mmCIF file of C-alpha atoms in Angstrom:
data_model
loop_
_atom_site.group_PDB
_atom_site.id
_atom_site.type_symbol
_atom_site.label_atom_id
_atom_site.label_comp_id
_atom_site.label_asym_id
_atom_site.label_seq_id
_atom_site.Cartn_x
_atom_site.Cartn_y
_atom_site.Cartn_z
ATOM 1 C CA UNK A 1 13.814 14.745 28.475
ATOM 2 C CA UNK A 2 10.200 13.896 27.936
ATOM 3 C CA UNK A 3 10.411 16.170 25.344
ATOM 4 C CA UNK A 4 13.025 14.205 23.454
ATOM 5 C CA UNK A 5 11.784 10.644 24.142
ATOM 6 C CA UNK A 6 8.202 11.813 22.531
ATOM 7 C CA UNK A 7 9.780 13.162 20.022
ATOM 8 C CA UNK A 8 12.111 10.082 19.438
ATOM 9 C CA UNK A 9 8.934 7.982 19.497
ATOM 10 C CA UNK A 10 6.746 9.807 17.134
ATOM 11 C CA UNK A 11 9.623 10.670 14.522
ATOM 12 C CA UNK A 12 10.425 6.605 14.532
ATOM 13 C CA UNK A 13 6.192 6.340 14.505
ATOM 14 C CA UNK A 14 5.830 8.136 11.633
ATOM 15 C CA UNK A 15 5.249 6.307 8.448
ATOM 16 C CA UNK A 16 6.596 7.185 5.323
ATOM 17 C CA UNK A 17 3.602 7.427 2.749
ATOM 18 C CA UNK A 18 5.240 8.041 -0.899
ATOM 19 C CA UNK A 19 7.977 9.679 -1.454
ATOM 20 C CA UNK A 20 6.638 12.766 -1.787
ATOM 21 C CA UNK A 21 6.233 13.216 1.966
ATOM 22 C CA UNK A 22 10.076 11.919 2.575
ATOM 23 C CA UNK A 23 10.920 15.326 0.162
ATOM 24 C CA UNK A 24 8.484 17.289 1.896
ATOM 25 C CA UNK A 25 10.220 16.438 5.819
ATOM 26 C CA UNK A 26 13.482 18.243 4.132
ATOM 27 C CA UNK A 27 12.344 21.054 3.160
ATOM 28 C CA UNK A 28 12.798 23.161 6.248
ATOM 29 C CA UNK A 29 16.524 21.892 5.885
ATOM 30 C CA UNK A 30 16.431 23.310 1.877
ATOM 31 C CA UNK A 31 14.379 26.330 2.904
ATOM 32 C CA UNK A 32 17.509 27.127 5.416
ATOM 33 C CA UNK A 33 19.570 26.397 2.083
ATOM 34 C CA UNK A 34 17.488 28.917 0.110
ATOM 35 C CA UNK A 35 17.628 31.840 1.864
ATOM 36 C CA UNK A 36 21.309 31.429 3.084
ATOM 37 C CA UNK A 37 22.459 31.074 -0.392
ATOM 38 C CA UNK A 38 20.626 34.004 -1.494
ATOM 39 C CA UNK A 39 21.852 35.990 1.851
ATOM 40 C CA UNK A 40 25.134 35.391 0.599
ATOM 41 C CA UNK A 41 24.802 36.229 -2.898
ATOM 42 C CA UNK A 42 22.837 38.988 -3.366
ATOM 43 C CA UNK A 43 23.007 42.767 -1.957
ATOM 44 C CA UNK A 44 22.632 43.124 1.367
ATOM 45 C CA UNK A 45 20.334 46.032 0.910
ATOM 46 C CA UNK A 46 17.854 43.082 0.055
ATOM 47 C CA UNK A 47 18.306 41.319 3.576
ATOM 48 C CA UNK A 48 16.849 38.053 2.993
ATOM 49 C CA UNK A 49 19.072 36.847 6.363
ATOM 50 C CA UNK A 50 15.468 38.156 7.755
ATOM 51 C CA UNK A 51 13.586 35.270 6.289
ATOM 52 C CA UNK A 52 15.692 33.183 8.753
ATOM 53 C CA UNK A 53 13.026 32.188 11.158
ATOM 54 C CA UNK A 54 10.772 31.007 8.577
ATOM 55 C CA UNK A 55 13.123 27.530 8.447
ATOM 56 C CA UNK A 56 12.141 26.264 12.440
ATOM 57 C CA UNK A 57 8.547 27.734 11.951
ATOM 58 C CA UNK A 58 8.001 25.537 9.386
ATOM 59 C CA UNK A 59 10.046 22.699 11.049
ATOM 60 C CA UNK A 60 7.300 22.896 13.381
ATOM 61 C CA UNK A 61 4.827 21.729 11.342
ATOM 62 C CA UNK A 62 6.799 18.231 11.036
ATOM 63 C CA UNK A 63 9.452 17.785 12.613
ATOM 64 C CA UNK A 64 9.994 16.896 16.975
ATOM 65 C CA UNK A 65 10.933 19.393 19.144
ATOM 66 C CA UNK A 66 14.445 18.661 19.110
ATOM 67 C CA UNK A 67 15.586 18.835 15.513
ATOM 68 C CA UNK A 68 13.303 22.323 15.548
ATOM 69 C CA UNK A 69 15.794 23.591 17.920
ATOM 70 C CA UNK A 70 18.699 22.577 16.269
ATOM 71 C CA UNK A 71 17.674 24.115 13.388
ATOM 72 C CA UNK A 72 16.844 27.660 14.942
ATOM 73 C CA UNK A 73 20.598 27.206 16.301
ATOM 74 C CA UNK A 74 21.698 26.699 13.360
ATOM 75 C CA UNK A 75 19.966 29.376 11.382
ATOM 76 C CA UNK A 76 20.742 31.901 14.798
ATOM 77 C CA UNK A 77 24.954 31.042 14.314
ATOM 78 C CA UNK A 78 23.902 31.352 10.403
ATOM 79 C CA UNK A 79 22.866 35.058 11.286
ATOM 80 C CA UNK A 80 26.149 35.385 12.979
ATOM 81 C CA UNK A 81 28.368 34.497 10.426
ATOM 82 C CA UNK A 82 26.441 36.343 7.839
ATOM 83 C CA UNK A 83 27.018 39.875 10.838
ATOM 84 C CA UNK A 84 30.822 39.249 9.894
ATOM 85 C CA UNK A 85 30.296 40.259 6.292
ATOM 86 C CA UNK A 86 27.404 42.914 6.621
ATOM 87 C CA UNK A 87 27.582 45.077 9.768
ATOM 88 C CA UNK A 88 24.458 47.079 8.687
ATOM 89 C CA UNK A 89 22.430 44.109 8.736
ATOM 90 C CA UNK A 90 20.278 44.598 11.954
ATOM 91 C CA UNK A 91 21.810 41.505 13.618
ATOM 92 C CA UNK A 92 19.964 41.575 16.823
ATOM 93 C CA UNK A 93 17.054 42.272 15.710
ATOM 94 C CA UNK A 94 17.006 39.126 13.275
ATOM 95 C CA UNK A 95 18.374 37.080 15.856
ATOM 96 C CA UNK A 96 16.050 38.133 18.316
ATOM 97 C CA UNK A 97 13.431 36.888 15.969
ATOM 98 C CA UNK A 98 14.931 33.729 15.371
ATOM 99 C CA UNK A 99 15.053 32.743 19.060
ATOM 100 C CA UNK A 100 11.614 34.080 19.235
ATOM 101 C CA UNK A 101 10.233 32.085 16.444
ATOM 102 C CA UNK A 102 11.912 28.826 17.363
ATOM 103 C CA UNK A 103 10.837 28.860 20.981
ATOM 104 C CA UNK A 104 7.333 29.465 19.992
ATOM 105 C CA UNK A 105 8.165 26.381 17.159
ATOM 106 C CA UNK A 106 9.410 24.089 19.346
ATOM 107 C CA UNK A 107 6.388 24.321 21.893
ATOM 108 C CA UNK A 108 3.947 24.017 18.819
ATOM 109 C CA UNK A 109 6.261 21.460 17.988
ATOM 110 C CA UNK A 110 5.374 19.794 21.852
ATOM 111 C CA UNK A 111 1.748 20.343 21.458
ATOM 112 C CA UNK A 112 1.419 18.339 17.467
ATOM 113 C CA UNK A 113 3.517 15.453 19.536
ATOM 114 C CA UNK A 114 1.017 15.719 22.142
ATOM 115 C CA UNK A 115 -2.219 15.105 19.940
ATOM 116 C CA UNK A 116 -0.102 12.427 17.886
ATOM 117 C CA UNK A 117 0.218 10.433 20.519
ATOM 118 C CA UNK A 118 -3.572 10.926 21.567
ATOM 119 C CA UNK A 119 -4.646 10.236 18.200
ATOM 120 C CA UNK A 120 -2.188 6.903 18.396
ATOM 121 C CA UNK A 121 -3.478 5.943 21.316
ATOM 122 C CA UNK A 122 -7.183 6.640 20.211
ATOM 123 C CA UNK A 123 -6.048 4.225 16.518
ATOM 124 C CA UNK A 124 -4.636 1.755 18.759
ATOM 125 C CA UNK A 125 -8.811 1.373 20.769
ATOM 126 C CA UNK A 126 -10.365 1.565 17.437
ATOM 127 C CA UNK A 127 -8.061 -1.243 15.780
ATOM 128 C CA UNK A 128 -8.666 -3.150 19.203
ATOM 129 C CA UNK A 129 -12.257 -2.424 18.802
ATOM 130 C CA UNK A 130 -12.081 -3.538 15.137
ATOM 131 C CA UNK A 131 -10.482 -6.810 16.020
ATOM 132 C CA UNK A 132 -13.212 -7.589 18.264
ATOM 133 C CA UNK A 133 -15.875 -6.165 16.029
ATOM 134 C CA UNK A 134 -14.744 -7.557 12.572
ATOM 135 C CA UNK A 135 -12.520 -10.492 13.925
ATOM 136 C CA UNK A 136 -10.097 -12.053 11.286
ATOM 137 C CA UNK A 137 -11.999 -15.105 9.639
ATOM 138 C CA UNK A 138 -10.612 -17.878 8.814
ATOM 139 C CA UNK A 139 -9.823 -18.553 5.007
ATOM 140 C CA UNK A 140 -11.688 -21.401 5.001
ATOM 141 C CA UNK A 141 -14.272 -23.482 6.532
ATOM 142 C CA UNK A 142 -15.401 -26.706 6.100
ATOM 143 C CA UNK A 143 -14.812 -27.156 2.268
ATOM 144 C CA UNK A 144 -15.549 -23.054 2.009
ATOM 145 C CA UNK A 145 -13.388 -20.668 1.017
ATOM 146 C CA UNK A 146 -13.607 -17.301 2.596
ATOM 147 C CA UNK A 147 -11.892 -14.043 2.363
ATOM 148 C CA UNK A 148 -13.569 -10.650 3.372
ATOM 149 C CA UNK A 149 -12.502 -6.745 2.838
ATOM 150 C CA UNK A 150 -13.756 -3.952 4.668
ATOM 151 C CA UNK A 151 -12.683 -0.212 3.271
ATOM 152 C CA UNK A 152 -13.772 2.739 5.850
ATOM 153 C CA UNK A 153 -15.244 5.790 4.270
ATOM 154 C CA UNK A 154 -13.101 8.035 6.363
ATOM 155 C CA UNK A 155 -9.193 7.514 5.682
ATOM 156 C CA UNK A 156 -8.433 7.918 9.634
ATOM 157 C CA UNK A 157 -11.024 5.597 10.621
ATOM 158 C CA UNK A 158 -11.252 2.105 11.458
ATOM 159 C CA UNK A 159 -14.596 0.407 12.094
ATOM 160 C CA UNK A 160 -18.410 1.960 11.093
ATOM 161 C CA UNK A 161 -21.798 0.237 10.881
ATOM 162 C CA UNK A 162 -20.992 -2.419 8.273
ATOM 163 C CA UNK A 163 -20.098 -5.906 9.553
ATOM 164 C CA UNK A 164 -20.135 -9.425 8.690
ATOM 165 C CA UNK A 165 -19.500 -12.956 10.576
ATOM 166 C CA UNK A 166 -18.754 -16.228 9.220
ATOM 167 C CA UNK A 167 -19.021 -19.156 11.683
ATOM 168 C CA UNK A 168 -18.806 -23.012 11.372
ATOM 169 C CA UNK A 169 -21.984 -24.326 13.022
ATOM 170 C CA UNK A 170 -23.566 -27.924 13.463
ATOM 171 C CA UNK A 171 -25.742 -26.527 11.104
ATOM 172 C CA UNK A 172 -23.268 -25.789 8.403
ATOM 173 C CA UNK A 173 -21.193 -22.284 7.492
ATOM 174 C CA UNK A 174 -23.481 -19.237 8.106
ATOM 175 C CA UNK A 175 -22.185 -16.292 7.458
ATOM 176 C CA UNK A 176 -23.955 -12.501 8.139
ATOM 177 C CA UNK A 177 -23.500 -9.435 6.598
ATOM 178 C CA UNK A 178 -24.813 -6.270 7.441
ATOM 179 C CA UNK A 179 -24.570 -2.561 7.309
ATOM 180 C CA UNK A 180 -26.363 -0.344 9.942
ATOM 181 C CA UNK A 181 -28.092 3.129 9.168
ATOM 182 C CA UNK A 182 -26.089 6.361 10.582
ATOM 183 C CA UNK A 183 -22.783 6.604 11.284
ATOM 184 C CA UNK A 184 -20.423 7.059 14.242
ATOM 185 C CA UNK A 185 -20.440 5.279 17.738
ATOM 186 C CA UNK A 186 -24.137 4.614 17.411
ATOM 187 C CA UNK A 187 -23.995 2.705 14.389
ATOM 188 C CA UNK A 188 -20.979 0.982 16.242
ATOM 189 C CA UNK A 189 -22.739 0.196 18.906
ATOM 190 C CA UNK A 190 -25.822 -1.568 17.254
ATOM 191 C CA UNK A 191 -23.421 -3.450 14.556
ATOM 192 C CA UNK A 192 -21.807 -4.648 17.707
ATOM 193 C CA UNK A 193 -24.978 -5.628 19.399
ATOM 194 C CA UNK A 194 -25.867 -7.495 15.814
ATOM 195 C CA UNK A 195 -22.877 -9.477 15.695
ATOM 196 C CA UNK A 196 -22.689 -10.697 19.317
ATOM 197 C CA UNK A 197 -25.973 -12.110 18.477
ATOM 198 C CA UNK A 198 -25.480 -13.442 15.582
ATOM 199 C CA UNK A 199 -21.992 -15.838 17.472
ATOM 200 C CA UNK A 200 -24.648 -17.089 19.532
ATOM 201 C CA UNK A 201 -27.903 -17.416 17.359
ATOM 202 C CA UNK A 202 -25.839 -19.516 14.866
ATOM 203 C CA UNK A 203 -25.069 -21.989 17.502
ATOM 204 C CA UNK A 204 -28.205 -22.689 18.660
ATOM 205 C CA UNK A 205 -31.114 -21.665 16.619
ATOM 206 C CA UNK A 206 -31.575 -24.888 13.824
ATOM 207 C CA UNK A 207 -32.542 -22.352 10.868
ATOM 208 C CA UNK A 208 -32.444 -18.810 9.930
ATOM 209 C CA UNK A 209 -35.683 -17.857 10.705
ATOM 210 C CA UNK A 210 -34.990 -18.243 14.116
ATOM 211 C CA UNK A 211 -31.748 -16.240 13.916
ATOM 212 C CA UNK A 212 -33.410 -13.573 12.258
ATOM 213 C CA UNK A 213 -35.943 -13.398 15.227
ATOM 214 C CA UNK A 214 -32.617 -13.698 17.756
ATOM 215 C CA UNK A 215 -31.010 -10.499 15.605
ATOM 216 C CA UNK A 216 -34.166 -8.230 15.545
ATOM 217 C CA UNK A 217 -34.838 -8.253 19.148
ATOM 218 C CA UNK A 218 -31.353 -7.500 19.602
ATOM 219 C CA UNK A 219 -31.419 -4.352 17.566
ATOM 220 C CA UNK A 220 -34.467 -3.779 19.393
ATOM 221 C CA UNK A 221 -33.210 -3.859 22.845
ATOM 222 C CA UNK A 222 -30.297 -2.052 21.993
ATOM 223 C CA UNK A 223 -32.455 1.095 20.008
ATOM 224 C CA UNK A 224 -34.809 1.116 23.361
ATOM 225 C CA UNK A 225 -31.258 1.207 25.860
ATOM 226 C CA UNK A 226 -29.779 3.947 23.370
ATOM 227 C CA UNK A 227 -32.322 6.468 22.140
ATOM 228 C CA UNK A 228 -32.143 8.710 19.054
ATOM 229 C CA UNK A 229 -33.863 11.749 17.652
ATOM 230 C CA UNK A 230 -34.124 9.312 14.834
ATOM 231 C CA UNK A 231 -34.711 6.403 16.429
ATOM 232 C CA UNK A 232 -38.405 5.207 14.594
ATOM 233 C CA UNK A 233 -35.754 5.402 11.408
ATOM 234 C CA UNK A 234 -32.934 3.248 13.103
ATOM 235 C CA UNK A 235 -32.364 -0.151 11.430
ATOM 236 C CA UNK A 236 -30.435 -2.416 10.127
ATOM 237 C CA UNK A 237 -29.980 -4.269 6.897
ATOM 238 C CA UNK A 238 -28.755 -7.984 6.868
ATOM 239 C CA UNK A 239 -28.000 -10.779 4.921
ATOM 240 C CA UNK A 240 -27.596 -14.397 6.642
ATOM 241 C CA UNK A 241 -26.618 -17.259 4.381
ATOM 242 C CA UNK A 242 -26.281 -20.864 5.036
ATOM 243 C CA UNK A 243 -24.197 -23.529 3.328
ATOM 244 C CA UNK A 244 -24.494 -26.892 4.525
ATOM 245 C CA UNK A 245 -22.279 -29.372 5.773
ATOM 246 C CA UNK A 246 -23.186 -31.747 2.235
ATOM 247 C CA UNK A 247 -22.872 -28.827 0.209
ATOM 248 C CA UNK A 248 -24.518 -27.770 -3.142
ATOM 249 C CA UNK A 249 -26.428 -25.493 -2.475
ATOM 250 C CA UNK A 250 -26.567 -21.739 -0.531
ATOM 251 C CA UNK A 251 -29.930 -20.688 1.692
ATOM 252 C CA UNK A 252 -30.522 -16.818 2.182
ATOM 253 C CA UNK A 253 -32.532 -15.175 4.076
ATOM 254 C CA UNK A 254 -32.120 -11.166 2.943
ATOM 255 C CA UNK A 255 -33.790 -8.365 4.986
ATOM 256 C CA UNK A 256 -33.687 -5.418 3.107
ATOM 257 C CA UNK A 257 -30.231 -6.043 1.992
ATOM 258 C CA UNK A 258 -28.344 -5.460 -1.789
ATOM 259 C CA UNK A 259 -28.740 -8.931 -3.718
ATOM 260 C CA UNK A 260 -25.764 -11.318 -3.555
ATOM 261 C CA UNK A 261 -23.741 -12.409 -6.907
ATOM 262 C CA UNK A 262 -23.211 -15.519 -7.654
ATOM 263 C CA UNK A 263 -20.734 -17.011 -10.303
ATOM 264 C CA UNK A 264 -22.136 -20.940 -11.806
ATOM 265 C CA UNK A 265 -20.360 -21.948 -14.860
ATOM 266 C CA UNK A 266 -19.183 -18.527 -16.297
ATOM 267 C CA UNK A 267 -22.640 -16.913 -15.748
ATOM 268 C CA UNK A 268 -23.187 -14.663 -12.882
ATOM 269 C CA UNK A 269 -27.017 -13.872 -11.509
ATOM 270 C CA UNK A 270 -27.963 -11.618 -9.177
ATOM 271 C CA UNK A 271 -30.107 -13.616 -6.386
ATOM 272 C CA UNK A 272 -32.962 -11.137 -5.681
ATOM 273 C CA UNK A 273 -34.881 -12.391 -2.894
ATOM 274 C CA UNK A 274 -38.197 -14.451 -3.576
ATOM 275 C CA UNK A 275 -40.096 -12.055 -1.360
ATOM 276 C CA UNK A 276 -38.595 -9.460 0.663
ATOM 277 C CA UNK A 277 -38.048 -9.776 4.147
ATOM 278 C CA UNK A 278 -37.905 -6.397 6.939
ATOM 279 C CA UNK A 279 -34.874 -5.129 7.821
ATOM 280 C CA UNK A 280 -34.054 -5.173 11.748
ATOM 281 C CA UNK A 281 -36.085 -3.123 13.681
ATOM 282 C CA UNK A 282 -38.950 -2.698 11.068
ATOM 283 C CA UNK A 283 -40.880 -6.023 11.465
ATOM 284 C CA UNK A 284 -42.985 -4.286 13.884
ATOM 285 C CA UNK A 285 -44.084 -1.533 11.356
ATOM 286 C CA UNK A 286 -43.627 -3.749 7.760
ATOM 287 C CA UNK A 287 -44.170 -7.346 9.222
ATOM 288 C CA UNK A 288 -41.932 -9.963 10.435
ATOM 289 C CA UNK A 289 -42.554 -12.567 7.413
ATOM 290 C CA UNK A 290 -39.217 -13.444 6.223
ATOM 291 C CA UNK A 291 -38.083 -15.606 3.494
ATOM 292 C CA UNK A 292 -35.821 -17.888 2.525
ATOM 293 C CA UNK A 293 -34.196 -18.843 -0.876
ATOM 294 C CA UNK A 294 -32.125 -22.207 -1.638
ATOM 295 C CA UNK A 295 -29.406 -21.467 -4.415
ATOM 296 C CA UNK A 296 -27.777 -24.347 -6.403
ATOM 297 C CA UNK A 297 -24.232 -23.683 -4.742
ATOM 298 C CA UNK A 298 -21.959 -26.105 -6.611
ATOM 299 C CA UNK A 299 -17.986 -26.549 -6.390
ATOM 300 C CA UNK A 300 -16.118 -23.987 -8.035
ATOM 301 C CA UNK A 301 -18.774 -21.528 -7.967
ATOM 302 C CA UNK A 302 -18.118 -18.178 -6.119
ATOM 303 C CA UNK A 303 -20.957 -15.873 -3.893
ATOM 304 C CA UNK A 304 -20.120 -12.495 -3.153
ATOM 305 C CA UNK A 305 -21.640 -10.762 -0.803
ATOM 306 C CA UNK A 306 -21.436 -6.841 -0.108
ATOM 307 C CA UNK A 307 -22.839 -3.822 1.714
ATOM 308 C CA UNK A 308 -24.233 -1.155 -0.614
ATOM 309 C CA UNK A 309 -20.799 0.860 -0.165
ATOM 310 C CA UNK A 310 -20.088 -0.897 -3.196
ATOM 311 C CA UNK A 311 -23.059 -1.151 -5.533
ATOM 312 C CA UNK A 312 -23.539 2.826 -4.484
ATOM 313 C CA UNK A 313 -20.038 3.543 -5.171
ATOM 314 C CA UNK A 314 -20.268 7.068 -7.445
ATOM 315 C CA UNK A 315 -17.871 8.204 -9.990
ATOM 316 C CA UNK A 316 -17.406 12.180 -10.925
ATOM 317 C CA UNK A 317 -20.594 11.967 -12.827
ATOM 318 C CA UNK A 318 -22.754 10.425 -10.083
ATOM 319 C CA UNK A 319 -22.984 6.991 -11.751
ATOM 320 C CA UNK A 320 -23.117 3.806 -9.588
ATOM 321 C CA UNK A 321 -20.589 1.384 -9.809
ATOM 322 C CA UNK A 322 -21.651 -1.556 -11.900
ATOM 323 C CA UNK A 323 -21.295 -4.507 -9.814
ATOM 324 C CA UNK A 324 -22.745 -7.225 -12.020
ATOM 325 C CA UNK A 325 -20.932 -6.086 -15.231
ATOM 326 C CA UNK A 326 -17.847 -5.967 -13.606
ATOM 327 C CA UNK A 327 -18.563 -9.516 -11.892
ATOM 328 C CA UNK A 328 -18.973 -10.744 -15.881
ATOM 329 C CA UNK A 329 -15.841 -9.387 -16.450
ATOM 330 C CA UNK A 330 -14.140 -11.367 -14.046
ATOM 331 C CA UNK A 331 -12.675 -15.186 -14.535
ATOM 332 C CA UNK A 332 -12.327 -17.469 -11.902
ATOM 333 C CA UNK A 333 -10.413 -15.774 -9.420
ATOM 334 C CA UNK A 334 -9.847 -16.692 -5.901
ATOM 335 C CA UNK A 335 -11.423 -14.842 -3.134
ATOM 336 C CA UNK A 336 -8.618 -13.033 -2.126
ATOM 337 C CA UNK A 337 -7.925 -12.251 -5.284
ATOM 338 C CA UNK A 338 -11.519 -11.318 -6.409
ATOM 339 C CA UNK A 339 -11.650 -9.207 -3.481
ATOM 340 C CA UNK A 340 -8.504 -7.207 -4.285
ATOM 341 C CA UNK A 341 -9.404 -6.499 -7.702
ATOM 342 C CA UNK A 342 -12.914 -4.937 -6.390
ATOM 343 C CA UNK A 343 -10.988 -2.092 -4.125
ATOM 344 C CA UNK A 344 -8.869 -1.540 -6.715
ATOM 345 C CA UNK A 345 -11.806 -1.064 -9.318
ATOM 346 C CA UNK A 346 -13.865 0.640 -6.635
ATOM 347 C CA UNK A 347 -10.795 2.978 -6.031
ATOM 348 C CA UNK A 348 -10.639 3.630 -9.489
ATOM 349 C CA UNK A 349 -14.123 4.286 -10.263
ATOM 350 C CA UNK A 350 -14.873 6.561 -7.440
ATOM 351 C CA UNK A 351 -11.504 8.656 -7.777
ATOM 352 C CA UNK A 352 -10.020 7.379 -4.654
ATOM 353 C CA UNK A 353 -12.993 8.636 -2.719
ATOM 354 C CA UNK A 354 -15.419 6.430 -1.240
ATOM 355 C CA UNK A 355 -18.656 8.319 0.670
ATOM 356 C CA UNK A 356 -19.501 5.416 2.222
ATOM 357 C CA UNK A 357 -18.154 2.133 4.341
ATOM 358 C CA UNK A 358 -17.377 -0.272 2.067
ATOM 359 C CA UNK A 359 -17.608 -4.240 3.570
ATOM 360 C CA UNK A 360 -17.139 -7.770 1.241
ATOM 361 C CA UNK A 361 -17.105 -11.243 1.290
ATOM 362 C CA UNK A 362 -15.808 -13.722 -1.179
ATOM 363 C CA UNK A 363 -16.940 -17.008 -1.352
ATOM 364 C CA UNK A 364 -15.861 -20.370 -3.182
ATOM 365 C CA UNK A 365 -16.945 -23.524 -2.951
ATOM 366 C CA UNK A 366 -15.301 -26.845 -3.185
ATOM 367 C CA UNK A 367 -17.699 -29.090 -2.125
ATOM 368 C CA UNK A 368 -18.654 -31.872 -4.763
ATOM 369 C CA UNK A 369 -22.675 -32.209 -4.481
ATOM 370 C CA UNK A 370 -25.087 -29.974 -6.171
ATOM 371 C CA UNK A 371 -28.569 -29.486 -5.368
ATOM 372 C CA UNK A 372 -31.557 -27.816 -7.220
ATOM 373 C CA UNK A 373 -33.044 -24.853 -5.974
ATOM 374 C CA UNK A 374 -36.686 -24.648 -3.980
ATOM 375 C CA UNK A 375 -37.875 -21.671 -1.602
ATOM 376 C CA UNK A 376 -39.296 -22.191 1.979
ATOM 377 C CA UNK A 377 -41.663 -19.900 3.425
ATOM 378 C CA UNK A 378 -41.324 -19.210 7.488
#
């Protein structure tokens, strides 16, 4: 009975992908087919009855225990009918291997069920973990719009070291993004230590500088509680912005992080910082002098900002994805729209194969000041 309710579960659990892999469940059912249509129309000196209890071997590989079963009873009273017409045919023997085969089927049958269900189970923590990690943000805030996409490297996975935040402060919309070195739990674990930071520095720190501060010793703390052979190479590249409550204009404060775009009155620029700043967990060996830069941020104009997933996208001949041009390209899009139309070019320029995580946000403002641009030194 466990057996069956598993199996019920699972084969209801399974999604159906293209319809390719709808064809490809049935084809135990039109192997079955085959070789009983050939069984019955060729000579029997051929014996292709004996290629019965290939059908619930490969059932195995896709379908539940149950219907495995079925189908090795079906092919076994197939071998039966067939001993009626050809008494020569080595009956027992055949169906000796079709019981056989099917047993052996339906138990690796049990055991794919088995570490489906683990792997569900394992999908369900990671989306959990995600949800927590790289909360849902809301579409807008204040007179921002905001839309993000995040693309894993790995189809079956779910969250990786790139992140990003977007908060409504007293201070005005800051946002983060971010993409830590390595992969795996680790670079879980220190996005994760980045980002509860970051909810609390934008609270209560009154400019970036002293979130920035707030976010290295983070990563700090967290590299000295969780060693690595690599750890003098562990860090973290971030980008905070600011918009404030007025409006018109954008500050960032980049550490080590790819350039924003930003798209004022068809033109788009790409906001290399002033002076670079250290990315988290290097101050200590490059300096902690970080800088700020104040962009003119005016309504209708749109900031993306990205991890380097997507600049470093590579097509078949190793060429980058190129992020500006394409931005040129573009009209004046929504964000969700924007964003939509960079996985599908990203898709298409990389083959469908992205080596790395991939994380965005989409920007547009609707705010009706606009300010000139200055930079602050901290």
């Amino acid at each position: 009975m466990h057996f069956v309710i598993m199996s019920a579960r699972l084969w209801r659990r399974r999604p159906a992908y293209s319809g390719r892999w709808e064809a490809a469940r049935l084809s135990p059912l039109i192997l079955t087919a085959l070789i009983a249509g050939l069984a019955f129309s060729t000579p029997r000196e051929i014996a292709f009855s004996r290629l019965l209890p290939a059908a619930p071997a490969l059932a195995a590989a896709m379908w539940p225990v149950l219907p495995t079963i079925l189908l090795g009873a079906f092919c076994l009273l197939l071998m039966i009918v067939l001993s009626f017409f050809y008494t020569d045919l080595g009956t027992q023997y055949s169906a000796a291997a079709i019981v056989a085969v099917t047993l052996a089927a339906a138990y690796g049958s049990h055991v794919r069920l088995q570490r489906e269900e683990m792997l569900f189970q394992i999908r369900l923590v990671a989306d959990a973990a995600q949800k927590v990690l790289l909360r849902p943000l809301p579409r807008r805030i204040e007179g921002i719009e905001i839309e993000s996409l995040y693309l894993a490297a790995q189809e079956q996975a779910r969250i990786g070291g790139d992140f990003y935040e977007a908060i409504g402060t007293p201070h005005g919309v800051r946002l983060l993004i971010g993409d830590v070195r390595g992969k795996g739990l680790s670079a879980v674990g220190a996005a994760s230590a980045v980002i509860s930071c970051f909810r609390e520095a934008a609270y209560d720190e009154p400019d970036l500088q002293g979130i920035i501060h707030r976010l290295e010793t983070a990563v700090t703390r967290h590299s000295a509680a969780f060693p690595a052979q690599d750890q003098p190479e562990h860090f973290a590249t971030a980008l905070l912005a600011e918009i404030p409550h007025d409006g018109g204009y954008v500050r960032l404060l980049n550490c080590g992080h790819p350039p924003p775009l930003i798209a004022h009155h068809g033109k788009v620029r790409v906001l290399v910082p002033t002076i670079a700043s250290p990315p988290l967990n290097l101050a200590a060996l490059i300096g902690d002098r970080y800088w700020v830069d104040v962009v003119a941020f005016a309504p209708g104009d749109q900031l993306l900002l990205y991890t380097d997933g997507v600049s470093e996208a590579r097509d078949h001949a190793g060429e980058f994805f190129p992020l500006p041009d394409w931005m040129r390209r573009r009209g004046l899009e929504q964000p969700r729209e924007l964003l939509d139309q960079l996985h599908r070019a990203l898709l298409q320029h990389s083959g469908g194969r992205l080596d790395d995580d991939i994380a965005a946000l989409a920007l547009r403002s609707s705010n009706a000041q606009d300010r000139g641009t200055a930079g602050i030194e901290a």
